[in-house]
PDB file of C-alpha atoms in Angstrom:
ATOM      1  CA  UNK B  28      14.892  -5.682  16.896  1.00 46.00           C
ATOM      2  CA  UNK B  29      13.243  -7.777  14.216  1.00 51.00           C
ATOM      3  CA  UNK B  30      15.143 -10.732  12.864  1.00 53.00           C
ATOM      4  CA  UNK B  31      15.238 -12.111   9.359  1.00 52.00           C
ATOM      5  CA  UNK B  32      15.766 -10.544   5.962  1.00 50.00           C
ATOM      6  CA  UNK B  33      13.346  -7.664   6.606  1.00 59.00           C
ATOM      7  CA  UNK B  34      14.905  -6.644   9.914  1.00 63.00           C
ATOM      8  CA  UNK B  35      18.500  -7.075   8.763  1.00 70.00           C
ATOM      9  CA  UNK B  36      19.029  -5.654   5.269  1.00 67.00           C
ATOM     10  CA  UNK B  37      22.495  -7.162   4.945  1.00 65.00           C
ATOM     11  CA  UNK B  38      21.340 -10.672   5.893  1.00 68.00           C
ATOM     12  CA  UNK B  39      21.143 -11.967   2.323  1.00 74.00           C
ATOM     13  CA  UNK B  40      23.989 -10.027   0.680  1.00 81.00           C
ATOM     14  CA  UNK B  41      26.464 -12.084  -1.275  1.00 83.00           C
ATOM     15  CA  UNK B  42      30.071 -12.003  -0.149  1.00 85.00           C
ATOM     16  CA  UNK B  43      33.392 -13.641  -0.881  1.00 89.00           C
ATOM     17  CA  UNK B  44      33.553 -16.084  -3.779  1.00 92.00           C
ATOM     18  CA  UNK B  45      29.780 -16.011  -4.334  1.00 90.00           C
ATOM     19  CA  UNK B  46      29.889 -12.225  -4.879  1.00 87.00           C
ATOM     20  CA  UNK B  47      32.958 -12.482  -7.123  1.00 89.00           C
ATOM     21  CA  UNK B  48      31.098 -14.989  -9.314  1.00 91.00           C
ATOM     22  CA  UNK B  49      27.877 -12.953  -9.475  1.00 89.00           C
ATOM     23  CA  UNK B  50      29.369  -9.431  -9.615  1.00 89.00           C
ATOM     24  CA  UNK B  51      29.831  -9.111 -13.401  1.00 90.00           C
ATOM     25  CA  UNK B  52      26.210 -10.101 -14.123  1.00 91.00           C
ATOM     26  CA  UNK B  53      24.793  -7.925 -11.330  1.00 88.00           C
ATOM     27  CA  UNK B  54      26.837  -4.871 -12.272  1.00 88.00           C
ATOM     28  CA  UNK B  55      25.963  -5.259 -15.974  1.00 90.00           C
ATOM     29  CA  UNK B  56      22.251  -5.637 -15.154  1.00 91.00           C
ATOM     30  CA  UNK B  57      22.339  -2.488 -13.010  1.00 86.00           C
ATOM     31  CA  UNK B  58      24.496  -0.557 -15.473  1.00 85.00           C
ATOM     32  CA  UNK B  59      27.231  -0.019 -12.878  1.00 85.00           C
ATOM     33  CA  UNK B  60      30.998  -0.182 -13.045  1.00 84.00           C
ATOM     34  CA  UNK B  61      33.062  -2.506 -10.881  1.00 82.00           C
ATOM     35  CA  UNK B  62      34.517   0.424  -8.921  1.00 84.00           C
ATOM     36  CA  UNK B  63      31.772   2.401  -7.129  1.00 84.00           C
ATOM     37  CA  UNK B  64      33.799   5.620  -6.549  1.00 87.00           C
ATOM     38  CA  UNK B  65      32.571   7.371  -9.727  1.00 87.00           C
ATOM     39  CA  UNK B  66      28.940   6.416  -9.149  1.00 87.00           C
ATOM     40  CA  UNK B  67      29.078   7.478  -5.492  1.00 90.00           C
ATOM     41  CA  UNK B  68      30.681  10.807  -6.441  1.00 93.00           C
ATOM     42  CA  UNK B  69      27.862  11.423  -8.940  1.00 92.00           C
ATOM     43  CA  UNK B  70      25.228  10.647  -6.274  1.00 93.00           C
ATOM     44  CA  UNK B  71      26.996  12.905  -3.774  1.00 96.00           C
ATOM     45  CA  UNK B  72      27.025  15.723  -6.322  1.00 96.00           C
ATOM     46  CA  UNK B  73      23.262  15.312  -7.002  1.00 97.00           C
ATOM     47  CA  UNK B  74      22.533  15.238  -3.273  1.00 97.00           C
ATOM     48  CA  UNK B  75      24.587  18.374  -2.680  1.00 97.00           C
ATOM     49  CA  UNK B  76      22.824  20.199  -5.551  1.00 97.00           C
ATOM     50  CA  UNK B  77      19.415  19.263  -4.094  1.00 96.00           C
ATOM     51  CA  UNK B  78      20.512  20.429  -0.631  1.00 93.00           C
ATOM     52  CA  UNK B  79      21.727  23.767  -2.013  1.00 95.00           C
ATOM     53  CA  UNK B  80      18.463  24.240  -3.941  1.00 94.00           C
ATOM     54  CA  UNK B  81      16.342  23.570  -0.834  1.00 89.00           C
ATOM     55  CA  UNK B  82      18.519  25.804   1.361  1.00 87.00           C
ATOM     56  CA  UNK B  83      18.305  28.643  -1.187  1.00 90.00           C
ATOM     57  CA  UNK B  84      14.510  28.448  -1.162  1.00 88.00           C
ATOM     58  CA  UNK B  85      14.088  28.547   2.620  1.00 84.00           C
ATOM     59  CA  UNK B  86      14.356  32.336   3.191  1.00 84.00           C
ATOM     60  CA  UNK B  87      11.575  33.076   0.691  1.00 86.00           C
ATOM     61  CA  UNK B  88       9.253  30.325   1.905  1.00 87.00           C
ATOM     62  CA  UNK B  89       6.611  31.702   4.297  1.00 86.00           C
ATOM     63  CA  UNK B  90       5.597  28.183   5.381  1.00 87.00           C
ATOM     64  CA  UNK B  91       9.066  27.493   6.815  1.00 87.00           C
ATOM     65  CA  UNK B  92      10.651  29.002   9.912  1.00 85.00           C
ATOM     66  CA  UNK B  93      13.850  28.188  11.741  1.00 82.00           C
ATOM     67  CA  UNK B  94      13.500  28.725  15.480  1.00 85.00           C
ATOM     68  CA  UNK B  95      16.207  27.757  17.927  1.00 89.00           C
ATOM     69  CA  UNK B  96      17.995  25.761  15.257  1.00 84.00           C
ATOM     70  CA  UNK B  97      14.877  23.690  14.544  1.00 88.00           C
ATOM     71  CA  UNK B  98      12.881  23.678  11.368  1.00 84.00           C
ATOM     72  CA  UNK B  99       9.174  24.493  11.836  1.00 87.00           C
ATOM     73  CA  UNK B 100       6.787  23.897   8.965  1.00 88.00           C
ATOM     74  CA  UNK B 101       3.322  25.414   8.642  1.00 88.00           C
ATOM     75  CA  UNK B 102       0.488  22.944   8.263  1.00 88.00           C
ATOM     76  CA  UNK B 103      -0.725  22.426   4.748  1.00 84.00           C
ATOM     77  CA  UNK B 104      -4.275  23.415   3.954  1.00 86.00           C
ATOM     78  CA  UNK B 105      -6.755  21.203   2.188  1.00 89.00           C
ATOM     79  CA  UNK B 106      -5.909  20.807  -1.474  1.00 90.00           C
ATOM     80  CA  UNK B 107      -8.511  21.793  -4.006  1.00 91.00           C
ATOM     81  CA  UNK B 108     -10.261  18.968  -5.791  1.00 92.00           C
ATOM     82  CA  UNK B 109      -8.702  18.355  -9.213  1.00 93.00           C
ATOM     83  CA  UNK B 110     -10.955  19.718 -11.959  1.00 93.00           C
ATOM     84  CA  UNK B 111     -11.116  16.311 -13.660  1.00 94.00           C
ATOM     85  CA  UNK B 112     -12.277  14.526 -10.498  1.00 93.00           C
ATOM     86  CA  UNK B 113     -16.063  15.061 -10.906  1.00 93.00           C
ATOM     87  CA  UNK B 114     -16.129  13.754 -14.501  1.00 94.00           C
ATOM     88  CA  UNK B 115     -13.883  10.869 -13.469  1.00 94.00           C
ATOM     89  CA  UNK B 116     -16.213   9.942 -10.578  1.00 92.00           C
ATOM     90  CA  UNK B 117     -19.194  10.125 -12.906  1.00 92.00           C
ATOM     91  CA  UNK B 118     -17.421   7.894 -15.438  1.00 93.00           C
ATOM     92  CA  UNK B 119     -16.625   5.311 -12.770  1.00 91.00           C
ATOM     93  CA  UNK B 120     -20.171   5.425 -11.385  1.00 88.00           C
ATOM     94  CA  UNK B 121     -21.561   4.867 -14.874  1.00 89.00           C
ATOM     95  CA  UNK B 122     -19.321   1.825 -15.302  1.00 89.00           C
ATOM     96  CA  UNK B 123     -20.438   0.176 -12.057  1.00 82.00           C
ATOM     97  CA  UNK B 124     -23.467  -2.056 -12.242  1.00 77.00           C
ATOM     98  CA  UNK B 125     -26.503  -1.052 -10.246  1.00 77.00           C
ATOM     99  CA  UNK B 126     -27.476  -3.628  -7.674  1.00 75.00           C
ATOM    100  CA  UNK B 127     -29.068  -4.306  -4.355  1.00 76.00           C
ATOM    101  CA  UNK B 128     -26.527  -5.424  -1.754  1.00 78.00           C
ATOM    102  CA  UNK B 129     -28.810  -7.862   0.126  1.00 82.00           C
ATOM    103  CA  UNK B 130     -29.845  -9.408  -3.190  1.00 82.00           C
ATOM    104  CA  UNK B 131     -26.189  -9.736  -4.146  1.00 81.00           C
ATOM    105  CA  UNK B 132     -25.433 -11.545  -0.877  1.00 82.00           C
ATOM    106  CA  UNK B 133     -28.291 -13.960  -1.401  1.00 83.00           C
ATOM    107  CA  UNK B 134     -27.234 -14.646  -4.999  1.00 83.00           C
ATOM    108  CA  UNK B 135     -23.632 -15.244  -3.890  1.00 83.00           C
ATOM    109  CA  UNK B 136     -24.890 -17.611  -1.198  1.00 82.00           C
ATOM    110  CA  UNK B 137     -26.897 -19.534  -3.754  1.00 82.00           C
ATOM    111  CA  UNK B 138     -24.081 -19.761  -6.320  1.00 83.00           C
ATOM    112  CA  UNK B 139     -21.267 -20.593  -3.921  1.00 80.00           C
ATOM    113  CA  UNK B 140     -23.159 -22.482  -1.233  1.00 72.00           C
ATOM    114  CA  UNK B 141     -21.343 -20.448   1.398  1.00 68.00           C
ATOM    115  CA  UNK B 142     -23.878 -21.419   4.008  1.00 60.00           C
ATOM    116  CA  UNK B 143     -22.009 -24.705   4.347  1.00 60.00           C
ATOM    117  CA  UNK B 144     -19.347 -24.797   7.064  1.00 58.00           C
ATOM    118  CA  UNK B 145     -15.953 -23.364   6.201  1.00 56.00           C
ATOM    119  CA  UNK B 146     -12.855 -25.577   6.265  1.00 57.00           C
ATOM    120  CA  UNK B 147     -11.149 -23.006   8.506  1.00 58.00           C
ATOM    121  CA  UNK B 148     -14.027 -22.651  10.936  1.00 54.00           C
ATOM    122  CA  UNK B 149     -16.358 -25.673  10.761  1.00 51.00           C
ATOM    123  CA  UNK B 150     -18.548 -24.499  13.640  1.00 52.00           C
ATOM    124  CA  UNK B 151     -19.516 -21.179  12.016  1.00 50.00           C
ATOM    125  CA  UNK B 152     -21.013 -20.880   8.526  1.00 47.00           C
ATOM    126  CA  UNK B 153     -19.288 -18.515   6.095  1.00 45.00           C
ATOM    127  CA  UNK B 154     -22.492 -16.530   5.713  1.00 46.00           C
ATOM    128  CA  UNK B 155     -22.011 -15.179   9.232  1.00 44.00           C
ATOM    129  CA  UNK B 156     -18.540 -13.884   8.321  1.00 46.00           C
ATOM    130  CA  UNK B 157     -20.124 -11.205   6.139  1.00 45.00           C
ATOM    131  CA  UNK B 158     -20.214  -7.710   7.564  1.00 44.00           C
ATOM    132  CA  UNK B 159     -22.593  -7.587  10.526  1.00 44.00           C
ATOM    133  CA  UNK B 160     -23.621  -4.058   9.634  1.00 43.00           C
ATOM    134  CA  UNK B 161     -24.532  -5.190   6.121  1.00 44.00           C
ATOM    135  CA  UNK B 162     -26.461  -8.106   7.582  1.00 42.00           C
ATOM    136  CA  UNK B 163     -28.336  -5.843   9.993  1.00 42.00           C
ATOM    137  CA  UNK B 164     -29.064  -3.335   7.239  1.00 41.00           C
ATOM    138  CA  UNK B 165     -30.455  -6.001   4.934  1.00 43.00           C
ATOM    139  CA  UNK B 166     -32.476  -7.766   7.593  1.00 44.00           C
ATOM    140  CA  UNK B 167     -30.366 -10.886   7.067  1.00 45.00           C
ATOM    141  CA  UNK B 168     -30.229 -13.112  10.116  1.00 46.00           C
ATOM    142  CA  UNK B 169     -27.549 -15.505  11.288  1.00 47.00           C
ATOM    143  CA  UNK B 170     -28.291 -18.991  10.030  1.00 50.00           C
ATOM    144  CA  UNK B 171     -28.954 -21.623  12.660  1.00 51.00           C
ATOM    145  CA  UNK B 172     -25.975 -23.848  13.400  1.00 51.00           C
ATOM    146  CA  UNK B 173     -26.376 -27.548  13.725  1.00 51.00           C
ATOM    147  CA  UNK B 174     -25.020 -29.497  16.578  1.00 46.00           C
TER     148      UNK B 174
END
C-alpha cells in the first residue's frame, strides 16, 4: 500500500481543536451546514433516484444482459466523426505555420546553442536527446563528443 497523502486520503484531515477552529470557514466556503445529516440525506435521495432510473432502463436496453446475476454489456461500436471535426481540423491546420522539421531543429540548435553539454548529462550533448527517428529522417548525425 502506498504511503503519504495520496495513498491515505485521511492523512491530512483536520481533527480535534484544529477542526473546531477551521470548521465555520470551511463549511461556509462549501455552502454546508454544521450537521451533515440533511446533506447526506439529499445525496442518498439523488443516488437512489439515479439507481431507479438506471434499473428501469435495463429491460429495454439491448446492449445490456443479466446472466447468472452478472451484468454483461455489449461492446460499443466506433462513434461517427462529429460533423464539425473536418472544418475544425482544417481551421487548426491553417493556423499552424508551415515548416521543415530538420530546418527547425537546426535553427533551434543555432538559437539555443543546445549542442553544448547539458548540466544534467555533461557527457552527452542535448542535440542527441532529440528523437532518433527524427534525426534519422532528416539525415542529422550525432555530434562528435569531446574527451
